[in-house]
Short mmCIF file of C-alpha atoms and ligand atoms in Angstrom, two decimals:
data_model
loop_
_atom_site.label_atom_id
_atom_site.label_comp_id
_atom_site.label_asym_id
_atom_site.label_seq_id
_atom_site.Cartn_x
_atom_site.Cartn_y
_atom_site.Cartn_z
CA UNK X 1 0.00 0.00 0.00
CA UNK X 2 1.44 3.42 -0.83
CA UNK X 3 2.37 5.56 2.12
CA UNK X 4 -0.28 8.27 1.53
CA UNK X 5 -3.08 5.68 1.52
CA UNK X 6 -1.64 3.99 4.55
CA UNK X 7 -1.36 7.37 6.36
CA UNK X 8 -5.03 8.12 5.55
CA UNK X 9 -6.05 4.69 6.85
CA UNK X 10 -4.21 5.17 10.16
CA UNK X 11 -5.64 8.68 10.60
CA UNK X 12 -9.10 7.14 10.02
CA UNK X 13 -8.45 4.49 12.69
CA UNK X 14 -7.24 7.20 15.09
CA UNK X 15 -10.37 9.30 14.54
CA UNK X 16 -12.63 6.24 14.95
CA UNK X 17 -10.99 5.38 18.29
CA UNK X 18 -11.16 8.94 19.57
CA UNK X 19 -14.66 9.72 18.38
CA UNK X 20 -16.36 6.39 19.24
CA UNK X 21 -17.11 7.22 22.91
CA UNK X 22 -18.38 10.65 21.90
CA UNK X 23 -20.63 9.11 19.24
CA UNK X 24 -22.04 6.65 21.80
CA UNK X 25 -22.69 9.54 24.18
CA UNK X 26 -24.34 11.74 21.57
CA UNK X 27 -26.49 9.06 19.96
CA UNK X 28 -27.52 7.36 23.20
CA UNK X 29 -30.23 8.56 25.61
CA UNK X 30 -29.28 11.45 27.86
CA UNK X 31 -30.30 11.95 31.47
CA UNK X 32 -33.56 13.81 31.83
CA UNK X 33 -33.20 17.56 32.44
CA UNK X 34 -29.64 17.82 31.07
CA UNK X 35 -29.08 21.05 29.21
CA UNK X 36 -26.56 22.29 26.66
CA UNK X 37 -23.79 23.11 29.17
CA UNK X 38 -24.17 19.78 30.92
CA UNK X 39 -23.98 17.92 27.60
CA UNK X 40 -20.98 20.01 26.59
CA UNK X 41 -19.18 19.18 29.81
CA UNK X 42 -19.89 15.46 29.41
CA UNK X 43 -18.80 15.55 25.75
CA UNK X 44 -15.47 17.21 26.60
CA UNK X 45 -14.89 14.68 29.41
CA UNK X 46 -15.58 11.68 27.16
CA UNK X 47 -13.51 13.09 24.29
CA UNK X 48 -10.61 13.71 26.69
CA UNK X 49 -10.66 10.15 28.07
CA UNK X 50 -10.81 8.68 24.57
CA UNK X 51 -7.90 10.85 23.42
CA UNK X 52 -5.80 10.03 26.49
CA UNK X 53 -6.43 6.31 25.97
CA UNK X 54 -5.30 6.54 22.34
CA UNK X 55 -2.07 8.17 23.55
CA UNK X 56 -0.85 4.65 24.39
CA UNK X 57 -1.42 3.53 20.80
CA UNK X 58 0.64 6.45 19.48
CA UNK X 59 3.71 5.46 21.47
CA UNK X 60 3.19 1.69 21.26
CA UNK X 61 5.54 1.71 18.21
CA UNK X 62 3.44 -0.42 15.87
CA UNK X 63 5.78 -0.57 12.89
CA UNK X 64 3.01 -0.36 10.28
CA UNK X 65 1.42 2.62 12.00
CA UNK X 66 4.71 4.51 12.43
CA UNK X 67 6.05 3.84 8.91
CA UNK X 68 4.07 6.42 6.90
CA UNK X 69 4.75 9.27 9.37
CA UNK X 70 8.06 8.60 11.11
CA UNK X 71 8.22 8.10 14.84
CA UNK X 72 9.31 11.67 15.63
CA UNK X 73 6.14 13.02 14.01
CA UNK X 74 4.07 10.53 16.06
CA UNK X 75 5.74 11.62 19.30
CA UNK X 76 5.11 15.25 18.39
CA UNK X 77 1.46 14.38 17.68
CA UNK X 78 1.32 12.46 20.99
CA UNK X 79 2.52 15.58 22.80
CA UNK X 80 0.10 17.93 21.04
CA UNK X 81 -2.88 15.61 21.54
CA UNK X 82 -2.03 15.26 25.24
CA UNK X 83 -2.18 19.04 25.65
CA UNK X 84 -5.51 19.22 23.77
CA UNK X 85 -6.93 16.32 25.82
CA UNK X 86 -5.84 18.02 29.04
CA UNK X 87 -7.52 21.26 27.90
CA UNK X 88 -10.72 19.21 27.40
CA UNK X 89 -10.38 17.73 30.92
CA UNK X 90 -10.10 21.30 32.27
CA UNK X 91 -13.13 22.38 30.19
CA UNK X 92 -15.11 19.38 31.55
CA UNK X 93 -14.39 20.51 35.10
CA UNK X 94 -14.73 24.27 34.56
CA UNK X 95 -18.16 24.10 32.90
CA UNK X 96 -19.55 22.13 35.88
CA UNK X 97 -17.74 24.41 38.33
CA UNK X 98 -19.29 27.54 36.78
CA UNK X 99 -22.75 26.37 35.64
CA UNK X 100 -23.60 23.50 38.04
CA UNK X 101 -21.43 24.11 41.14
CA UNK X 102 -23.78 22.01 43.32
CA UNK X 103 -23.09 18.92 41.19
CA UNK X 104 -19.45 18.92 42.34
CA UNK X 105 -20.31 18.49 46.03
CA UNK X 106 -17.63 18.49 48.68
CA UNK X 107 -13.96 17.96 47.90
CA UNK X 108 -13.49 16.03 51.18
CA UNK X 109 -12.86 12.39 50.11
CA UNK X 110 -14.47 11.11 53.33
CA UNK X 111 -17.78 12.74 52.50
CA UNK X 112 -17.77 12.98 48.67
CA UNK X 113 -19.14 10.09 46.57
CA UNK X 114 -16.27 7.75 45.65
CA UNK X 115 -16.62 8.29 41.90
CA UNK X 116 -16.19 12.06 42.36
CA UNK X 117 -13.01 11.51 44.37
CA UNK X 118 -11.73 9.22 41.61
CA UNK X 119 -12.53 11.93 39.08
CA UNK X 120 -10.48 14.42 41.10
CA UNK X 121 -7.63 11.91 41.46
CA UNK X 122 -7.63 11.40 37.66
CA UNK X 123 -7.45 15.16 37.17
CA UNK X 124 -4.48 15.36 39.55
CA UNK X 125 -2.65 12.50 37.76
CA UNK X 126 -3.14 14.13 34.34
CA UNK X 127 -2.01 17.51 35.68
CA UNK X 128 1.23 16.02 37.04
CA UNK X 129 1.82 14.15 33.76
CA UNK X 130 1.39 17.30 31.69
CA UNK X 131 3.53 19.54 33.93
CA UNK X 132 6.39 17.03 34.24
CA UNK X 133 6.35 16.30 30.50
CA UNK X 134 6.32 19.87 29.22
CA UNK X 135 8.86 21.13 31.75
CA UNK X 136 10.87 17.93 32.33
CA UNK X 137 14.18 19.45 31.25
CA UNK X 138 13.72 22.74 33.13
CA UNK X 139 12.62 20.81 36.24
CA UNK X 140 15.78 18.64 35.88
CA UNK X 141 13.79 15.41 36.09
CA UNK X 142 15.97 12.43 35.03
CA UNK X 143 14.67 10.65 31.93
CA UNK X 144 14.16 7.18 33.50
CA UNK X 145 12.27 8.50 36.52
CA UNK X 146 10.13 10.66 34.28
CA UNK X 147 9.32 7.82 31.91
CA UNK X 148 8.31 5.42 34.67
CA UNK X 149 6.18 8.05 36.40
CA UNK X 150 4.66 9.00 33.05
CA UNK X 151 3.49 5.43 32.35
CA UNK X 152 2.26 4.80 35.91
CA UNK X 153 0.41 8.09 36.32
CA UNK X 154 -1.27 7.93 32.91
CA UNK X 155 -2.43 4.35 33.55
CA UNK X 156 -3.67 5.28 37.02
CA UNK X 157 -5.37 8.42 35.64
CA UNK X 158 -7.23 6.41 33.02
CA UNK X 159 -8.34 3.77 35.52
CA UNK X 160 -9.57 6.51 37.90
CA UNK X 161 -11.35 8.25 35.02
CA UNK X 162 -13.02 4.90 34.11
CA UNK X 163 -14.27 4.49 37.72
CA UNK X 164 -15.50 8.10 37.65
CA UNK X 165 -17.47 7.46 34.43
CA UNK X 166 -18.88 4.24 35.82
CA UNK X 167 -20.01 6.15 38.93
CA UNK X 168 -22.06 8.52 36.78
CA UNK X 169 -23.86 5.33 35.90
CA UNK X 170 -26.42 6.82 33.53
CA UNK X 171 -23.81 6.97 30.78
CA UNK X 172 -22.45 3.56 31.58
CA UNK X 173 -25.73 1.73 32.04
CA UNK X 174 -27.74 3.25 29.19
CA UNK X 175 -29.01 0.45 26.90
CA UNK X 176 -26.38 -0.84 24.51
CA UNK X 177 -23.47 1.15 25.93
CA UNK X 178 -22.12 -1.37 28.47
CA UNK X 179 -20.75 -3.83 25.84
CA UNK X 180 -19.12 -0.89 24.11
CA UNK X 181 -17.37 0.28 27.27
CA UNK X 182 -16.29 -3.26 28.14
CA UNK X 183 -14.76 -3.64 24.65
CA UNK X 184 -13.14 -0.20 24.89
CA UNK X 185 -11.53 -0.85 28.29
CA UNK X 186 -10.45 -4.41 27.27
CA UNK X 187 -8.70 -2.92 24.26
CA UNK X 188 -6.59 -0.61 26.46
CA UNK X 189 -5.77 -3.40 28.90
CA UNK X 190 -4.65 -5.70 26.06
CA UNK X 191 -2.59 -2.89 24.59
CA UNK X 192 -0.74 -2.30 27.86
CA UNK X 193 -0.16 -6.08 28.23
CA UNK X 194 1.21 -6.22 24.68
CA UNK X 195 3.51 -3.20 25.02
CA UNK X 196 4.83 -3.91 28.51
CA UNK X 197 4.93 -7.75 28.54
CA UNK X 198 4.55 -9.46 25.16
CA UNK X 199 6.81 -7.10 23.19
CA UNK X 200 9.72 -7.20 25.69
CA UNK X 201 9.33 -10.99 25.97
CA UNK X 202 9.63 -11.29 22.17
CA UNK X 203 12.72 -9.03 22.27
CA UNK X 204 14.30 -11.34 24.84
CA UNK X 205 13.97 -14.22 22.38
CA UNK X 206 16.12 -12.31 19.87
CA UNK X 207 19.37 -11.32 21.61
CA UNK X 208 22.35 -9.61 19.94
CA UNK X 209 25.98 -10.00 20.98
CA UNK X 210 28.38 -7.06 21.19
CA UNK X 211 31.27 -7.71 18.78
CA UNK X 212 33.28 -4.53 19.05
CA UNK X 213 33.42 -1.11 20.75
CA UNK X 214 35.61 1.39 18.92
CA UNK X 215 36.42 4.98 19.91
CA UNK X 216 35.66 7.45 17.10
CA UNK X 217 36.59 10.59 19.07
CA UNK X 218 37.26 11.27 22.75
CA UNK X 219 33.52 11.13 23.53
CA UNK X 220 31.99 9.02 20.77
CA UNK X 221 32.11 5.25 20.23
CA UNK X 222 30.89 2.84 17.58
CA UNK X 223 29.28 -0.26 19.02
CA UNK X 224 28.91 -3.26 16.70
CA UNK X 225 26.41 -6.04 17.44
CA UNK X 226 25.50 -9.24 15.69
CA UNK X 227 22.31 -11.32 15.93
CA UNK X 228 22.66 -14.37 18.17
CA UNK X 229 20.81 -17.39 16.76
CA UNK X 230 18.31 -15.47 14.61
CA UNK X 231 18.22 -13.56 11.34
CA UNK X 232 18.57 -10.05 12.85
CA UNK X 233 16.70 -7.11 11.46
CA UNK X 234 16.38 -5.66 7.97
CA UNK X 235 16.33 -1.90 7.88
CA UNK X 236 16.39 1.04 5.53
CA UNK X 237 19.54 3.19 5.74
CA UNK X 238 18.93 6.15 8.07
CA UNK X 239 16.57 4.27 10.39
CA UNK X 240 17.13 3.75 14.11
CA UNK X 241 16.43 1.15 16.80
CA UNK X 242 15.91 1.19 20.56
CA UNK X 243 18.92 -0.42 22.20
CA UNK X 244 18.87 -2.14 25.61
CA UNK X 245 22.18 -3.04 27.25
CA UNK X 246 22.94 -4.17 30.80
CA UNK X 247 19.21 -4.16 31.61
CA UNK X 248 16.22 -6.39 30.99
CA UNK X 249 13.97 -5.59 28.00
CA UNK X 250 11.15 -5.33 30.59
CA UNK X 251 12.95 -2.51 32.44
CA UNK X 252 12.09 0.43 30.12
CA UNK X 253 15.84 1.24 30.03
CA UNK X 254 16.14 1.48 26.29
CA UNK X 255 17.64 4.24 24.17
CA UNK X 256 17.11 5.17 20.51
CA UNK X 257 20.19 5.19 18.24
CA UNK X 258 20.53 5.48 14.48
CA UNK X 259 22.14 2.54 12.74
CA UNK X 260 25.38 3.78 11.18
CA UNK X 261 26.28 0.64 9.18
CA UNK X 262 25.15 -0.41 5.71
CA UNK X 263 21.61 -1.72 5.26
CA UNK X 264 23.09 -4.23 2.81
CA UNK X 265 25.05 -5.88 5.67
CA UNK X 266 22.39 -6.62 8.32
CA UNK X 267 24.53 -9.34 9.95
CA UNK X 268 26.59 -6.69 11.73
CA UNK X 269 24.78 -3.60 12.97
CA UNK X 270 26.72 -0.56 14.13
CA UNK X 271 25.61 2.33 16.33
CA UNK X 272 27.72 5.48 16.76
CA UNK X 273 27.04 6.86 20.21
CA UNK X 274 28.05 10.18 21.78
CA UNK X 275 28.42 10.56 25.55
CA UNK X 276 25.47 12.75 26.53
CA UNK X 277 24.40 11.39 29.93
CA UNK X 278 23.88 8.42 32.23
CA UNK X 279 23.61 5.59 29.72
CA UNK X 280 25.80 6.92 26.93
CA UNK X 281 28.55 7.57 29.49
CA UNK X 282 28.81 3.79 30.04
CA UNK X 283 29.24 2.86 26.36
CA UNK X 284 33.05 3.01 26.55
CA UNK X 285 32.96 0.38 29.33
CA UNK X 286 30.93 -2.13 27.31
CA UNK X 287 32.97 -5.14 26.27
CA UNK X 288 32.68 -7.64 23.41
CA UNK X 289 30.53 -10.62 24.37
CA UNK X 290 27.88 -8.64 26.30
CA UNK X 291 24.25 -9.17 25.33
CA UNK X 292 22.08 -6.44 23.80
CA UNK X 293 18.46 -6.25 22.69
CA UNK X 294 17.01 -4.22 19.86
CA UNK X 295 13.56 -2.95 19.07
CA UNK X 296 13.40 -1.66 15.54
CA UNK X 297 13.85 -0.55 12.89
CA UNK X 298 11.90 2.70 13.03
CA UNK X 299 11.96 6.05 11.29
CA UNK X 300 11.14 7.65 7.96
CA UNK X 301 14.52 9.38 7.53
CA UNK X 302 15.81 7.31 4.63
CA UNK X 303 16.94 7.65 1.02
CA UNK X 304 14.90 4.52 0.29
CA UNK X 305 11.73 6.62 0.33
CA UNK X 306 13.06 8.65 -2.64
CA UNK X 307 14.22 6.06 -5.14
CA UNK X 308 13.70 8.39 -8.12
CA UNK X 309 15.87 11.23 -6.70
CA UNK X 310 18.46 12.70 -9.08
CA UNK X 311 20.98 12.82 -6.23
CA UNK X 312 21.29 13.49 -2.52
CA UNK X 313 22.69 16.22 -0.30
CA UNK X 314 23.54 15.24 3.26
CA UNK X 315 24.10 17.89 5.92
CA UNK X 316 25.38 16.56 9.25
CA UNK X 317 26.45 18.12 12.52
CA UNK X 318 28.60 16.13 14.96
CA UNK X 319 27.18 12.69 15.76
CA UNK X 320 24.32 13.48 13.34
CA UNK X 321 26.67 11.84 10.81
CA UNK X 322 25.52 8.40 12.12
CA UNK X 323 22.37 7.85 10.00
CA UNK X 324 24.10 9.58 7.07
CA UNK X 325 27.03 7.12 7.25
CA UNK X 326 24.48 4.33 6.95
CA UNK X 327 23.00 5.93 3.84
CA UNK X 328 26.44 6.54 2.26
CA UNK X 329 27.66 3.02 3.05
CA UNK X 330 24.47 1.52 1.67
CA UNK X 331 24.72 3.57 -1.53
CA UNK X 332 28.32 2.37 -1.91
CA UNK X 333 27.34 -1.29 -1.40
CA UNK X 334 24.59 -0.81 -4.00
CA UNK X 335 27.14 0.78 -6.40
CA UNK X 336 24.82 3.75 -6.78
CA UNK X 337 26.22 6.18 -9.41
CA UNK X 338 24.14 9.25 -8.42
CA UNK X 339 25.95 12.48 -7.39
CA UNK X 340 26.21 13.02 -3.63
CA UNK X 341 27.30 15.96 -1.50
CA UNK X 342 28.07 15.76 2.20
CA UNK X 343 28.43 18.95 4.25
CA UNK X 344 29.78 17.89 7.62
CA UNK X 345 29.91 20.52 10.39
CA UNK X 346 31.86 20.15 13.63
CA UNK X 347 33.06 22.48 16.34
CA UNK X 348 36.69 21.33 16.24
CA UNK X 349 38.90 19.18 14.05
CA UNK X 350 39.13 16.54 16.80
CA UNK X 351 35.33 16.10 16.62
CA UNK X 352 35.34 14.91 12.99
CA UNK X 353 34.28 11.27 12.80
CA UNK X 354 34.80 8.69 10.05
CA UNK X 355 37.49 10.75 8.27
CA UNK X 356 39.16 7.66 6.79
CA UNK X 357 35.88 5.90 6.05
CA UNK X 358 34.65 8.97 4.16
CA UNK X 359 37.87 9.10 2.13
CA UNK X 360 37.41 5.42 1.24
CA UNK X 361 33.77 6.02 0.28
CA UNK X 362 34.84 8.75 -2.15
CA UNK X 363 36.52 6.10 -4.29
CA UNK X 364 33.31 4.01 -4.41
CA UNK X 365 30.77 6.82 -4.90
CA UNK X 366 30.33 10.09 -6.81
CA UNK X 367 30.77 11.86 -3.50
CA UNK X 368 32.06 15.31 -2.57
CA UNK X 369 32.70 16.04 1.11
CA UNK X 370 32.79 19.59 2.49
CA UNK X 371 34.11 19.82 6.04
CA UNK X 372 33.15 22.85 8.09
CA UNK X 373 34.65 23.84 11.44
CA UNK X 374 33.44 26.42 13.91
CA UNK X 375 36.79 26.65 15.70
CA UNK X 376 39.37 25.70 13.06
CA UNK X 377 43.11 25.26 13.79
CA UNK X 378 45.45 27.77 12.16
CA UNK X 379 46.45 25.36 9.35
CA UNK X 380 42.82 24.46 8.40
CA UNK X 381 42.19 24.55 4.65
CA UNK X 382 38.44 23.82 4.66
CA UNK X 383 35.31 25.89 5.31
CA UNK X 384 34.85 27.76 8.60
CA UNK X 385 31.93 29.01 10.66
CA UNK X 386 28.29 27.93 10.66
CA UNK X 387 26.13 26.56 7.87
CA UNK X 388 24.80 29.60 6.02
CA UNK X 389 22.93 30.32 2.82
CA UNK X 390 26.19 31.59 1.26
CA UNK X 391 28.02 28.39 2.14
CA UNK X 392 25.28 26.25 0.65
CA UNK X 393 24.96 28.42 -2.45
CA UNK X 394 28.71 28.10 -3.01
CA UNK X 395 28.72 24.30 -2.65
CA UNK X 396 25.38 23.05 -4.00
CA UNK X 397 25.37 21.83 -7.59
CA UNK X 398 23.42 23.53 -10.43
CA UNK X 399 20.56 21.05 -10.29
CA UNK X 400 19.99 21.77 -6.55
CA UNK X 401 16.20 21.90 -7.02
CA UNK X 402 16.07 18.28 -8.17
CA UNK X 403 17.95 16.82 -5.20
CA UNK X 404 16.71 15.34 -1.91
CA UNK X 405 18.21 16.83 1.28
CA UNK X 406 18.88 14.95 4.53
CA UNK X 407 19.72 16.98 7.64
CA UNK X 408 20.80 15.55 10.98
CA UNK X 409 22.42 17.49 13.80
CA UNK X 410 21.65 19.83 16.69
CA UNK X 411 18.31 21.64 16.52
CA UNK X 412 19.77 25.15 15.90
CA UNK X 413 21.84 23.74 13.03
CA UNK X 414 18.87 22.01 11.35
CA UNK X 415 16.66 25.08 11.81
CA UNK X 416 19.24 27.44 10.22
CA UNK X 417 19.89 24.98 7.41
CA UNK X 418 16.18 24.55 6.69
CA UNK X 419 15.80 28.35 6.53
CA UNK X 420 18.83 28.66 4.22
CA UNK X 421 17.52 25.93 1.90
CA UNK X 422 14.12 27.62 1.86
CA UNK X 423 15.80 30.90 0.88
CA UNK X 424 17.54 29.00 -1.94
CA UNK X 425 14.07 27.89 -3.16
CA UNK X 426 14.56 24.22 -2.39
CA UNK X 427 11.02 22.76 -2.10
CA UNK X 428 10.19 21.91 1.52
CA UNK X 429 9.03 18.39 0.59
CA UNK X 430 12.61 17.62 -0.52
CA UNK X 431 14.13 18.53 2.86
CA UNK X 432 14.11 15.77 5.49
CA UNK X 433 15.39 16.26 9.04
CA UNK X 434 16.12 13.94 11.95
CA UNK X 435 16.50 15.30 15.47
CA UNK X 436 18.08 13.14 18.16
CA UNK X 437 15.39 14.15 20.63
CA UNK X 438 11.87 12.79 20.89
CA UNK X 439 10.69 14.56 24.03
C1 FAD A 1 15.59 8.92 16.60
C2 FAD A 1 16.83 9.11 17.45
C3 FAD A 1 18.05 8.68 16.99
C4 FAD A 1 19.19 8.87 17.76
N1 FAD A 1 20.38 8.46 17.27
C5 FAD A 1 21.50 8.70 17.98
C6 FAD A 1 22.78 8.31 17.48
O1 FAD A 1 22.91 7.73 16.41
N2 FAD A 1 23.86 8.59 18.24
C7 FAD A 1 23.77 9.24 19.45
O2 FAD A 1 24.81 9.46 20.08
N3 FAD A 1 22.58 9.61 19.95
C8 FAD A 1 21.44 9.36 19.25
N4 FAD A 1 20.23 9.74 19.77
C9 FAD A 1 20.20 10.39 21.09
C10 FAD A 1 20.26 9.33 22.19
O3 FAD A 1 19.09 8.55 22.20
C11 FAD A 1 20.39 10.03 23.55
O4 FAD A 1 21.58 10.76 23.55
C12 FAD A 1 20.49 9.02 24.67
O5 FAD A 1 19.29 8.31 24.78
C13 FAD A 1 20.82 9.78 25.97
O6 FAD A 1 20.75 8.88 27.06
P1 FAD A 1 21.63 9.11 28.36
O7 FAD A 1 21.07 8.24 29.46
O8 FAD A 1 23.04 8.95 28.07
O9 FAD A 1 21.43 10.62 28.68
P2 FAD A 1 20.53 11.35 29.75
O10 FAD A 1 21.35 12.40 30.41
O11 FAD A 1 19.81 10.43 30.62
O12 FAD A 1 19.51 12.04 28.79
C14 FAD A 1 19.86 13.13 27.94
C15 FAD A 1 18.65 13.41 27.07
O13 FAD A 1 18.53 12.35 26.09
C16 FAD A 1 17.15 12.01 25.92
N5 FAD A 1 16.95 10.59 26.31
C17 FAD A 1 17.50 9.95 27.34
N6 FAD A 1 17.09 8.68 27.39
C18 FAD A 1 16.24 8.54 26.35
C19 FAD A 1 15.47 7.46 25.87
N7 FAD A 1 15.50 6.28 26.45
N8 FAD A 1 14.67 7.67 24.79
C20 FAD A 1 14.62 8.88 24.20
N9 FAD A 1 15.34 9.93 24.59
C21 FAD A 1 16.14 9.77 25.65
C22 FAD A 1 16.35 12.91 26.82
O14 FAD A 1 15.86 14.01 26.09
C23 FAD A 1 17.34 13.36 27.85
O15 FAD A 1 17.01 14.61 28.39
C24 FAD A 1 19.09 9.53 19.03
C25 FAD A 1 17.85 9.94 19.49
C26 FAD A 1 16.73 9.75 18.72
C27 FAD A 1 15.42 10.20 19.25
#
């Protein structure tokens, strides 16, 4: 199925899941005496619960569902939908607070009906989830702690919201709606079981063994793994996988890394990893023979989606070279004759990775490499400074409008480069970016 059709299909499934509870509410009988504001409040509450439930599907990493969009787009969507759903939760509460204050009753859990207390508890859970997710970095919350809390609080919030809805039993008990709610809740429970138990269990059946750990620079290493007793994974160059090392696949201690080796050699997968924090700091201590697990491949950042392209321009910053190395190596293994340009930006000369490998690739590909340094040594012959429109204009070939562009590096670099390419009238649909940050 082509990717546009498949995207439309998945959007349709998303809308069906989100709108189903609302449709049941609107088409079913309503409690006598309920007016517009009451109905509006109930509708926003139901829509919010449905949207929050579907949040699990968005991050469950179903390969077919992620393929047409790319996982970064899905995470962005997940984030945006969470904010909208939370706004609906607030609207649900505020309408009742303003128009029907008596319906809220006391806040004291000892005196309030249980379902109202569960409703309040759900609201609290969702508030904490939203605040800690939007401001995680400014609040200095470590990633693991945040992720665990995120999963636990969202699950608890949804269970509490379910009990709250059941307590307002008119909506739950109205003829024909009970089977629907049972099916709806069962779906979420099965989804959680699949994501948290079945998927990690299947990963455990497919271990990989570390073959080599090689220093690329003072703070970046290439880790090579090989499938142990199974066929490994087939991937498109530029894609990434979640890597688990020195932890159980059930432990949620996995990290996404781009595959930097050739897609034509799936028997040995390489990841080029820069020391950025707790886990990546340990990569240099990993030794051959250790066991790793992979969940992948994922991502839409790949030359394989543009088979008819006249040529490719790759623009990398620092470790952003990793997925681009995979694309270059794959093109070389495929003996691809198309013209290629790599603009590779680094702060210092010592930060340049794969210098020899790139030289070797030049003899197998129609490849030109432009190195760019922000802080060049006095004897530096190459380009200096940041990526600018002038630099690109000087180095891009004549047929620049026919080429596909792949950008991977720090956010400020990709943003400036996108703006420069836009100013050079490169169509937006031909510019593809990967950011090494999902949240
Ligand atoms: C699609 C993608 C591809 C990537 N490819 C590469 C690559 O090829 N090479 C490379 O060096 N880095 C890559 N990264 C970045 C890499 O995943 C993070 O640097 C690494 O997870 C940091 O973990 P840490 O424990 O060392 O750092 P920490 O100090 O714990 O975290 C630093 C930051 O990294 C992010 N992060 C941490 N853990 C995770 C996680 N489990 N999942 C998602 N984000 C997390 C968070 O934003 C966090 O604030 C990629 C990221 C993404 C999203």
